[in-house]
Amino acid sequence: MTQRGIAGPVCNLKVVTLLVALSSELPFLGAGVQLRENGYNGLLIAINPQVPENQNLISNIKEMITEASFYLFNATKRRVFFRDIKILIPATWKANNYSKVKQESYEKANVIVTDWHGAHGDDPYTLQYRGCGKEGKYIHFTPNFLLNDNLTAGYGSRGRVFVHEWAHLRWGVFDEYNNDKPFYINGRNQIKVTRCSSDITGIFVCEKGPCPQENCIISKLFKEGCTFIYNSTQNATASIMFMQSLSSVVEFCNASTHNQEAPNLQNRMCSLRSAWDVITDSADFHHSFPMNGTELPPPPTFSLVQAGDKVVCLVLDVSSKMAEADRLLQLQQAAEFYLMQIVEIHTFVGITSFDSKGEIRAQLHQINSNDDRKLLVSYLPTTVSAKTEVSICSGLKKGFEVVEKLNGKAYGTVMILVTSGDDKLIGNCLPTVLSSGSTIHSIALGSSAAPNLEELSRLTGGLKFFVPDISNSNSMIDAFSRISSGTGDIFQQRIQLESTCENVKPYHQLKNTVTVDNTVGNDTIFLVTWQTSGPPEIMLFDPDGRKYYTNNFITNLTFRTASLWIPGTAKPGHWTYTLNNTHHSLQALKVAVTSRASNSAAPPATVEAFVERDSLHFPQPVMIYANVRRGFYPILNATVTATVEPETGDPVTLRLLDDGAGADVIKNDGIYSRYFFSFAVNGRYSLKVHVNHSPSISTLAHSIPGSHAMYVPGYTANGNIQMNAPRKSVGRNEEEQKWGFSRVSSGGSFSVLGVPAGPHPDVFPPCKIIDLEAVNVEEELTLSWTAPGEDFDQGQATSYEIRMSKSLENIQDDFNNAILVNTSKRNPQQAGIREIFTFSPQISTNGPEHQTNGETHESHRIYVAIRAMDRNSLKSAISNIAQASLFTPPNSDPVPARDYLILKGVLTAMGLIGIICLIIVVTHHTLNRKKRADKKENGTKLL
């Protein structure tokens, strides 16, 4: 066993021990929302710097959370409430005796308050990018929603809306309404309104007023101009995930009230489970019990915090390990780029270094000009020490000493810790780190960096990065480019457009094109780095053909960098660069391009890359996500590619998809996803995402998909219809993107243990099918789904197993004994391709299946599910359950049955006529024979 393998458990034990000892402080030190003694602590609500100052906003937020706390407490059967809330006031607002932030920042907020950036609409919204029972990313409210009391008529009180959104965010349940499918045909062949519970009542309303159901539903279609208006007075108590605005609604749908047949997202995503079933299965409910007695919990307490001066300290490793694999050179190049271009104006910056001891290289210096930036660059280390030992704690101690000289404390400051050393005593400074109020971003270099380094970042809410020892990696520059002030002001932050690195042979070229779109262009920088003593030959062409050469770049021969700043706003279009390696040996040439927004009224396209879990054990896959947006609008049809770099070995590239299948939960929500399981070795992996979009008119989604609180168009009260103001949609104007765009973002790092040496056994099954749909056409049923792969969502599965049942419970709880559909002639296609399969259900629909109050009803509903198998008979999880009605609904003309009855009547009549004719013929013939016989007899007598 390696030394690293021996030290790991000891260090982990120390960390765990310290965490237990300091657990009372964790809710306030970057650990996110924590549930303790039935109360949520550490909920962070952040107001965007672009929101104008308005003290009523703070008052209304407090009222909303206070109401929500009591409403949630009762809805969860006295289980949970909100105890401690923090509201992050933007630095753009005037100081008003607010407390100073610690690790809180806009980017870490659970709830954000910001506009849609020019669009109209006030839908509360929760960004859910994972599956059922999984936490979401954030809740979004507009300032107008929190200030305009008129909106409560359609959404309900703000406290109730917050509980609806909190259930999305915290417990991973989904909406129980469906605006796209407002009605459905139930198992008894009846047309029903999509709702939960089914006990909620209302009437159909046409353009001219109330109307019978048959006037709104014609031949299975919902007539335009019709809607279903709910009664303002109800007896139903559920459900909060359907219509929280109803005064009678005080609980979530449970097993007895849940409408499993409704075609809503909750049923599709959670396999027809009720919201309450999912909620009670959460970690919150496994570790808490209902409070005794009848008393209500105390109201929430609120802390108002505001960021002060931006303070950053670089804590840099200079031990002898940094001389390996050009680590020091990469650090110099990335740190210079950060100081000269990335860190925002007016930020205070200090620099410390460490080997076995710490050293202050530069006290805090405020950046007010380019000269200030150059001065700080001059303090960066130029050599490494002879010592191999490192003391990360010594470096951090000097860092805290530097930042505390400004205000006496390290609250709200940022440490950028870069190290390649294996420090086994890193746990010794954990109490100091936790109590400092500082956020630590860690950058691990090479395979020998301390295994518990990332704990410092995790516990303080910082970012984690890894830089492998490969020459053609740009991970160091990408890491520094990702670190921003965290204020949420996208118009002030740098946006990375390009990150390219190649090993270029002597006298060969690196040539590429980067797109500068019209939403960026201000403060644009082209950075070139190299490995040898002299710079490569640089040629850069702007969209008009203007040329820039090496002598136009500012060159730092010591750090081997060259940068070009484009004055004003860079011309939109394609910029082409060529780097000629004039050196006589192979070397890594790197290019990075960053810019800022060009227009404060038009947010630029952005990408945020991240993983679901940053520490896992083989054979668990990593789920990679890239959130591609412009403002809050999802960007569709982009080419999104993830690059994963292991500690050793070649990088792996992977295309991310937004197709609503496999790892991607919701189609066209702007979050591109994929499973990654190509693990080469144990250890750290670095993630980077490239986004490219070709010129297109329909780049943005027309609406914000996902989870919204329902806006009710109106109610009926005492027979009168009371309509609310029409809901404002979040619309947008079509904008022609002449050049497309490109973006790059680091997704940080993740670590994997337990990877077997040598060839891996086949332990990866096909992924679960999550988008199965069923449509009946006459007597046939057509199924459609996205093909899974041999391994999760990659490759090609071997076979499908489709089963069906008239009983939802049977297929849900006993899939193996449901009726098997013959799929012998159906071979799976490549992963990602849409499958279509049609068959005739061999289920008798005439048998009684449901009996209620002694009445017998015929079931016309069937339920279908599917799973895939690979060549080693590994099976996927059972898919979502699709359902369909086999017969025509009663409000439609039953044409086949009518024709059959007519035909039967005609045949019967023809049969009767034939019989009558036959009787007449037989009777006539008999009479004629009798007459002839009589004549013959008379003749005989005469003779």
PDB file of N, CA and C in Angstrom, residues 853-922:
ATOM      1  N   ASN A 853     -68.405   0.492  -3.741  1.00  0.00           N
ATOM      2  CA  ASN A 853     -69.766   0.559  -3.211  1.00  0.00           C
ATOM      3  C   ASN A 853     -70.683  -0.454  -3.898  1.00  0.00           C
ATOM      4  N   GLY A 854     -70.138  -1.626  -4.173  1.00  0.00           N
ATOM      5  CA  GLY A 854     -70.954  -2.678  -4.751  1.00  0.00           C
ATOM      6  C   GLY A 854     -71.183  -2.555  -6.229  1.00  0.00           C
ATOM      7  N   GLU A 855     -70.717  -1.466  -6.862  1.00  0.00           N
ATOM      8  CA  GLU A 855     -70.926  -1.288  -8.289  1.00  0.00           C
ATOM      9  C   GLU A 855     -69.749  -1.884  -9.055  1.00  0.00           C
ATOM     10  N   THR A 856     -70.058  -2.430 -10.208  1.00  0.00           N
ATOM     11  CA  THR A 856     -69.021  -3.010 -11.048  1.00  0.00           C
ATOM     12  C   THR A 856     -68.731  -2.079 -12.214  1.00  0.00           C
ATOM     13  N   HIS A 857     -67.440  -1.808 -12.438  1.00  0.00           N
ATOM     14  CA  HIS A 857     -67.020  -0.932 -13.532  1.00  0.00           C
ATOM     15  C   HIS A 857     -66.074  -1.679 -14.437  1.00  0.00           C
ATOM     16  N   GLU A 858     -66.081  -1.345 -15.704  1.00  0.00           N
ATOM     17  CA  GLU A 858     -65.154  -1.936 -16.647  1.00  0.00           C
ATOM     18  C   GLU A 858     -63.898  -1.082 -16.725  1.00  0.00           C
ATOM     19  N   SER A 859     -62.732  -1.729 -16.716  1.00  0.00           N
ATOM     20  CA  SER A 859     -61.466  -1.015 -16.820  1.00  0.00           C
ATOM     21  C   SER A 859     -61.033  -0.964 -18.275  1.00  0.00           C
ATOM     22  N   HIS A 860     -60.758   0.250 -18.762  1.00  0.00           N
ATOM     23  CA  HIS A 860     -60.287   0.433 -20.122  1.00  0.00           C
ATOM     24  C   HIS A 860     -58.874   0.988 -20.128  1.00  0.00           C
ATOM     25  N   ARG A 861     -58.177   0.874 -19.025  1.00  0.00           N
ATOM     26  CA  ARG A 861     -56.854   1.467 -18.856  1.00  0.00           C
ATOM     27  C   ARG A 861     -55.817   0.366 -18.704  1.00  0.00           C
ATOM     28  N   ILE A 862     -54.682   0.518 -19.381  1.00  0.00           N
ATOM     29  CA  ILE A 862     -53.584  -0.407 -19.162  1.00  0.00           C
ATOM     30  C   ILE A 862     -52.325   0.383 -18.837  1.00  0.00           C
ATOM     31  N   TYR A 863     -51.405  -0.290 -18.154  1.00  0.00           N
ATOM     32  CA  TYR A 863     -50.163   0.329 -17.699  1.00  0.00           C
ATOM     33  C   TYR A 863     -48.999  -0.479 -18.266  1.00  0.00           C
ATOM     34  N   VAL A 864     -47.977   0.236 -18.737  1.00  0.00           N
ATOM     35  CA  VAL A 864     -46.860  -0.401 -19.408  1.00  0.00           C
ATOM     36  C   VAL A 864     -45.553   0.135 -18.824  1.00  0.00           C
ATOM     37  N   ALA A 865     -44.579  -0.743 -18.693  1.00  0.00           N
ATOM     38  CA  ALA A 865     -43.229  -0.348 -18.273  1.00  0.00           C
ATOM     39  C   ALA A 865     -42.225  -1.185 -19.049  1.00  0.00           C
ATOM     40  N   ILE A 866     -40.975  -0.743 -19.040  1.00  0.00           N
ATOM     41  CA  ILE A 866     -39.947  -1.376 -19.851  1.00  0.00           C
ATOM     42  C   ILE A 866     -38.604  -1.330 -19.123  1.00  0.00           C
ATOM     43  N   ARG A 867     -37.775  -2.303 -19.393  1.00  0.00           N
ATOM     44  CA  ARG A 867     -36.389  -2.225 -18.962  1.00  0.00           C
ATOM     45  C   ARG A 867     -35.510  -2.854 -20.035  1.00  0.00           C
ATOM     46  N   ALA A 868     -34.248  -2.421 -20.051  1.00  0.00           N
ATOM     47  CA  ALA A 868     -33.312  -2.888 -21.068  1.00  0.00           C
ATOM     48  C   ALA A 868     -32.288  -3.825 -20.440  1.00  0.00           C
ATOM     49  N   MET A 869     -31.698  -4.677 -21.285  1.00  0.00           N
ATOM     50  CA  MET A 869     -30.648  -5.594 -20.841  1.00  0.00           C
ATOM     51  C   MET A 869     -29.463  -5.495 -21.782  1.00  0.00           C
ATOM     52  N   ASP A 870     -28.253  -5.710 -21.214  1.00  0.00           N
ATOM     53  CA  ASP A 870     -27.061  -5.712 -22.052  1.00  0.00           C
ATOM     54  C   ASP A 870     -26.635  -7.151 -22.343  1.00  0.00           C
ATOM     55  N   ARG A 871     -25.507  -7.293 -23.013  1.00  0.00           N
ATOM     56  CA  ARG A 871     -25.090  -8.629 -23.463  1.00  0.00           C
ATOM     57  C   ARG A 871     -24.707  -9.549 -22.319  1.00  0.00           C
ATOM     58  N   ASN A 872     -24.442  -8.987 -21.132  1.00  0.00           N
ATOM     59  CA  ASN A 872     -24.143  -9.797 -19.964  1.00  0.00           C
ATOM     60  C   ASN A 872     -25.345  -9.928 -19.022  1.00  0.00           C
ATOM     61  N   SER A 873     -26.514  -9.637 -19.558  1.00  0.00           N
ATOM     62  CA  SER A 873     -27.785  -9.772 -18.839  1.00  0.00           C
ATOM     63  C   SER A 873     -27.911  -8.819 -17.657  1.00  0.00           C
ATOM     64  N   LEU A 874     -27.119  -7.761 -17.649  1.00  0.00           N
ATOM     65  CA  LEU A 874     -27.324  -6.719 -16.647  1.00  0.00           C
ATOM     66  C   LEU A 874     -28.549  -5.911 -17.044  1.00  0.00           C
ATOM     67  N   LYS A 875     -29.442  -5.713 -16.090  1.00  0.00           N
ATOM     68  CA  LYS A 875     -30.723  -5.077 -16.387  1.00  0.00           C
ATOM     69  C   LYS A 875     -30.761  -3.656 -15.851  1.00  0.00           C
ATOM     70  N   SER A 876     -31.418  -2.786 -16.604  1.00  0.00           N
ATOM     71  CA  SER A 876     -31.637  -1.421 -16.143  1.00  0.00           C
ATOM     72  C   SER A 876     -32.716  -1.407 -15.081  1.00  0.00           C
ATOM     73  N   ALA A 877     -32.850  -0.294 -14.403  1.00  0.00           N
ATOM     74  CA  ALA A 877     -33.994  -0.112 -13.512  1.00  0.00           C
ATOM     75  C   ALA A 877     -35.265  -0.040 -14.350  1.00  0.00           C
ATOM     76  N   ILE A 878     -36.385  -0.362 -13.734  1.00  0.00           N
ATOM     77  CA  ILE A 878     -37.661  -0.322 -14.451  1.00  0.00           C
ATOM     78  C   ILE A 878     -38.002   1.123 -14.790  1.00  0.00           C
ATOM     79  N   SER A 879     -38.496   1.338 -15.984  1.00  0.00           N
ATOM     80  CA  SER A 879     -38.775   2.675 -16.490  1.00  0.00           C
ATOM     81  C   SER A 879     -39.921   3.340 -15.745  1.00  0.00           C
ATOM     82  N   ASN A 880     -40.165   4.589 -16.122  1.00  0.00           N
ATOM     83  CA  ASN A 880     -41.412   5.225 -15.695  1.00  0.00           C
ATOM     84  C   ASN A 880     -42.585   4.428 -16.272  1.00  0.00           C
ATOM     85  N   ILE A 881     -43.712   4.493 -15.611  1.00  0.00           N
ATOM     86  CA  ILE A 881     -44.885   3.724 -16.034  1.00  0.00           C
ATOM     87  C   ILE A 881     -45.752   4.583 -16.941  1.00  0.00           C
ATOM     88  N   ALA A 882     -45.989   4.096 -18.150  1.00  0.00           N
ATOM     89  CA  ALA A 882     -46.875   4.781 -19.097  1.00  0.00           C
ATOM     90  C   ALA A 882     -48.257   4.155 -19.021  1.00  0.00           C
ATOM     91  N   GLN A 883     -49.260   4.946 -19.351  1.00  0.00           N
ATOM     92  CA  GLN A 883     -50.632   4.450 -19.276  1.00  0.00           C
ATOM     93  C   GLN A 883     -51.411   4.934 -20.492  1.00  0.00           C
ATOM     94  N   ALA A 884     -52.420   4.158 -20.869  1.00  0.00           N
ATOM     95  CA  ALA A 884     -53.217   4.514 -22.039  1.00  0.00           C
ATOM     96  C   ALA A 884     -54.605   3.908 -21.917  1.00  0.00           C
ATOM     97  N   SER A 885     -55.564   4.547 -22.595  1.00  0.00           N
ATOM     98  CA  SER A 885     -56.935   4.044 -22.656  1.00  0.00           C
ATOM     99  C   SER A 885     -57.107   3.292 -23.959  1.00  0.00           C
ATOM    100  N   LEU A 886     -57.725   2.105 -23.877  1.00  0.00           N
ATOM    101  CA  LEU A 886     -57.838   1.278 -25.068  1.00  0.00           C
ATOM    102  C   LEU A 886     -59.037   1.636 -25.931  1.00  0.00           C
ATOM    103  N   PHE A 887     -60.079   2.233 -25.335  1.00  0.00           N
ATOM    104  CA  PHE A 887     -61.296   2.485 -26.091  1.00  0.00           C
ATOM    105  C   PHE A 887     -61.540   3.975 -26.242  1.00  0.00           C
ATOM    106  N   THR A 888     -62.438   4.293 -27.166  1.00  0.00           N
ATOM    107  CA  THR A 888     -62.793   5.675 -27.426  1.00  0.00           C
ATOM    108  C   THR A 888     -63.571   6.237 -26.248  1.00  0.00           C
ATOM    109  N   PRO A 889     -63.324   7.473 -25.820  1.00  0.00           N
ATOM    110  CA  PRO A 889     -64.038   8.061 -24.692  1.00  0.00           C
ATOM    111  C   PRO A 889     -65.501   8.258 -25.021  1.00  0.00           C
ATOM    112  N   PRO A 890     -66.356   8.347 -23.970  1.00  0.00           N
ATOM    113  CA  PRO A 890     -67.797   8.414 -24.183  1.00  0.00           C
ATOM    114  C   PRO A 890     -68.241   9.659 -24.923  1.00  0.00           C
ATOM    115  N   ASN A 891     -67.481  10.742 -24.866  1.00  0.00           N
ATOM    116  CA  ASN A 891     -67.911  11.973 -25.513  1.00  0.00           C
ATOM    117  C   ASN A 891     -67.581  11.991 -27.002  1.00  0.00           C
ATOM    118  N   SER A 892     -66.863  11.000 -27.468  1.00  0.00           N
ATOM    119  CA  SER A 892     -66.565  10.892 -28.884  1.00  0.00           C
ATOM    120  C   SER A 892     -67.561   9.942 -29.525  1.00  0.00           C
ATOM    121  N   ASP A 893     -67.765  10.077 -30.830  1.00  0.00           N
ATOM    122  CA  ASP A 893     -68.684   9.201 -31.527  1.00  0.00           C
ATOM    123  C   ASP A 893     -68.069   7.819 -31.660  1.00  0.00           C
ATOM    124  N   PRO A 894     -68.691   6.794 -31.112  1.00  0.00           N
ATOM    125  CA  PRO A 894     -68.141   5.433 -31.206  1.00  0.00           C
ATOM    126  C   PRO A 894     -68.419   4.838 -32.584  1.00  0.00           C
ATOM    127  N   VAL A 895     -67.700   5.317 -33.586  1.00  0.00           N
ATOM    128  CA  VAL A 895     -67.982   4.967 -34.974  1.00  0.00           C
ATOM    129  C   VAL A 895     -67.925   3.467 -35.212  1.00  0.00           C
ATOM    130  N   PRO A 896     -66.907   2.743 -34.760  1.00  0.00           N
ATOM    131  CA  PRO A 896     -66.882   1.291 -35.025  1.00  0.00           C
ATOM    132  C   PRO A 896     -68.085   0.575 -34.431  1.00  0.00           C
ATOM    133  N   ALA A 897     -68.477   0.896 -33.217  1.00  0.00           N
ATOM    134  CA  ALA A 897     -69.614   0.236 -32.570  1.00  0.00           C
ATOM    135  C   ALA A 897     -70.912   0.567 -33.303  1.00  0.00           C
ATOM    136  N   ARG A 898     -71.068   1.841 -33.734  1.00  0.00           N
ATOM    137  CA  ARG A 898     -72.287   2.254 -34.432  1.00  0.00           C
ATOM    138  C   ARG A 898     -72.423   1.517 -35.762  1.00  0.00           C
ATOM    139  N   ASP A 899     -71.321   1.436 -36.492  1.00  0.00           N
ATOM    140  CA  ASP A 899     -71.361   0.726 -37.775  1.00  0.00           C
ATOM    141  C   ASP A 899     -71.689  -0.747 -37.569  1.00  0.00           C
ATOM    142  N   TYR A 900     -71.171  -1.296 -36.509  1.00  0.00           N
ATOM    143  CA  TYR A 900     -71.445  -2.711 -36.237  1.00  0.00           C
ATOM    144  C   TYR A 900     -72.931  -2.924 -35.972  1.00  0.00           C
ATOM    145  N   LEU A 901     -73.536  -2.020 -35.173  1.00  0.00           N
ATOM    146  CA  LEU A 901     -74.966  -2.159 -34.867  1.00  0.00           C
ATOM    147  C   LEU A 901     -75.817  -2.006 -36.128  1.00  0.00           C
ATOM    148  N   ILE A 902     -75.438  -1.036 -36.975  1.00  0.00           N
ATOM    149  CA  ILE A 902     -76.202  -0.847 -38.220  1.00  0.00           C
ATOM    150  C   ILE A 902     -76.106  -2.102 -39.091  1.00  0.00           C
ATOM    151  N   LEU A 903     -74.876  -2.602 -39.222  1.00  0.00           N
ATOM    152  CA  LEU A 903     -74.683  -3.807 -40.029  1.00  0.00           C
ATOM    153  C   LEU A 903     -75.469  -4.985 -39.467  1.00  0.00           C
ATOM    154  N   LYS A 904     -75.445  -5.076 -38.144  1.00  0.00           N
ATOM    155  CA  LYS A 904     -76.186  -6.179 -37.509  1.00  0.00           C
ATOM    156  C   LYS A 904     -77.679  -6.058 -37.784  1.00  0.00           C
ATOM    157  N   GLY A 905     -78.202  -4.817 -37.724  1.00  0.00           N
ATOM    158  CA  GLY A 905     -79.630  -4.609 -37.988  1.00  0.00           C
ATOM    159  C   GLY A 905     -80.003  -4.931 -39.421  1.00  0.00           C
ATOM    160  N   VAL A 906     -79.149  -4.504 -40.368  1.00  0.00           N
ATOM    161  CA  VAL A 906     -79.423  -4.786 -41.783  1.00  0.00           C
ATOM    162  C   VAL A 906     -79.434  -6.283 -42.035  1.00  0.00           C
ATOM    163  N   LEU A 907     -78.442  -6.972 -41.491  1.00  0.00           N
ATOM    164  CA  LEU A 907     -78.372  -8.424 -41.690  1.00  0.00           C
ATOM    165  C   LEU A 907     -79.585  -9.123 -41.074  1.00  0.00           C
ATOM    166  N   THR A 908     -79.995  -8.657 -39.897  1.00  0.00           N
ATOM    167  CA  THR A 908     -81.163  -9.263 -39.249  1.00  0.00           C
ATOM    168  C   THR A 908     -82.416  -9.072 -40.097  1.00  0.00           C
ATOM    169  N   ALA A 909     -82.581  -7.828 -40.598  1.00  0.00           N
ATOM    170  CA  ALA A 909     -83.760  -7.546 -41.435  1.00  0.00           C
ATOM    171  C   ALA A 909     -83.757  -8.395 -42.699  1.00  0.00           C
ATOM    172  N   MET A 910     -82.570  -8.471 -43.323  1.00  0.00           N
ATOM    173  CA  MET A 910     -82.480  -9.289 -44.540  1.00  0.00           C
ATOM    174  C   MET A 910     -82.784 -10.748 -44.236  1.00  0.00           C
ATOM    175  N   GLY A 911     -82.368 -11.220 -43.087  1.00  0.00           N
ATOM    176  CA  GLY A 911     -82.647 -12.597 -42.714  1.00  0.00           C
ATOM    177  C   GLY A 911     -84.143 -12.848 -42.537  1.00  0.00           C
ATOM    178  N   LEU A 912     -84.800 -11.891 -41.869  1.00  0.00           N
ATOM    179  CA  LEU A 912     -86.243 -12.032 -41.660  1.00  0.00           C
ATOM    180  C   LEU A 912     -86.992 -12.019 -42.990  1.00  0.00           C
ATOM    181  N   ILE A 913     -86.576 -11.099 -43.876  1.00  0.00           N
ATOM    182  CA  ILE A 913     -87.240 -11.028 -45.187  1.00  0.00           C
ATOM    183  C   ILE A 913     -87.052 -12.349 -45.945  1.00  0.00           C
ATOM    184  N   GLY A 914     -85.859 -12.899 -45.850  1.00  0.00           N
ATOM    185  CA  GLY A 914     -85.608 -14.163 -46.541  1.00  0.00           C
ATOM    186  C   GLY A 914     -86.474 -15.284 -46.007  1.00  0.00           C
ATOM    187  N   ILE A 915     -86.614 -15.307 -44.682  1.00  0.00           N
ATOM    188  CA  ILE A 915     -87.438 -16.365 -44.075  1.00  0.00           C
ATOM    189  C   ILE A 915     -88.893 -16.230 -44.536  1.00  0.00           C
ATOM    190  N   ILE A 916     -89.404 -14.979 -44.553  1.00  0.00           N
ATOM    191  CA  ILE A 916     -90.803 -14.750 -44.968  1.00  0.00           C
ATOM    192  C   ILE A 916     -91.010 -15.192 -46.413  1.00  0.00           C
ATOM    193  N   CYS A 917     -90.040 -14.818 -47.247  1.00  0.00           N
ATOM    194  CA  CYS A 917     -90.136 -15.205 -48.660  1.00  0.00           C
ATOM    195  C   CYS A 917     -90.152 -16.743 -48.814  1.00  0.00           C
ATOM    196  N   LEU A 918     -89.295 -17.379 -48.032  1.00  0.00           N
ATOM    197  CA  LEU A 918     -89.227 -18.836 -48.096  1.00  0.00           C
ATOM    198  C   LEU A 918     -90.552 -19.467 -47.679  1.00  0.00           C
ATOM    199  N   ILE A 919     -91.178 -18.912 -46.616  1.00  0.00           N
ATOM    200  CA  ILE A 919     -92.471 -19.432 -46.147  1.00  0.00           C
ATOM    201  C   ILE A 919     -93.521 -19.281 -47.233  1.00  0.00           C
ATOM    202  N   ILE A 920     -93.518 -18.094 -47.877  1.00  0.00           N
ATOM    203  CA  ILE A 920     -94.512 -17.855 -48.932  1.00  0.00           C
ATOM    204  C   ILE A 920     -94.338 -18.845 -50.087  1.00  0.00           C
ATOM    205  N   VAL A 921     -93.077 -19.057 -50.479  1.00  0.00           N
ATOM    206  CA  VAL A 921     -92.808 -19.963 -51.599  1.00  0.00           C
ATOM    207  C   VAL A 921     -93.240 -21.391 -51.242  1.00  0.00           C
ATOM    208  N   VAL A 922     -92.892 -21.820 -50.047  1.00  0.00           N
ATOM    209  CA  VAL A 922     -93.241 -23.180 -49.630  1.00  0.00           C
ATOM    210  C   VAL A 922     -94.759 -23.347 -49.558  1.00  0.00           C
TER     211      VAL A 922
END
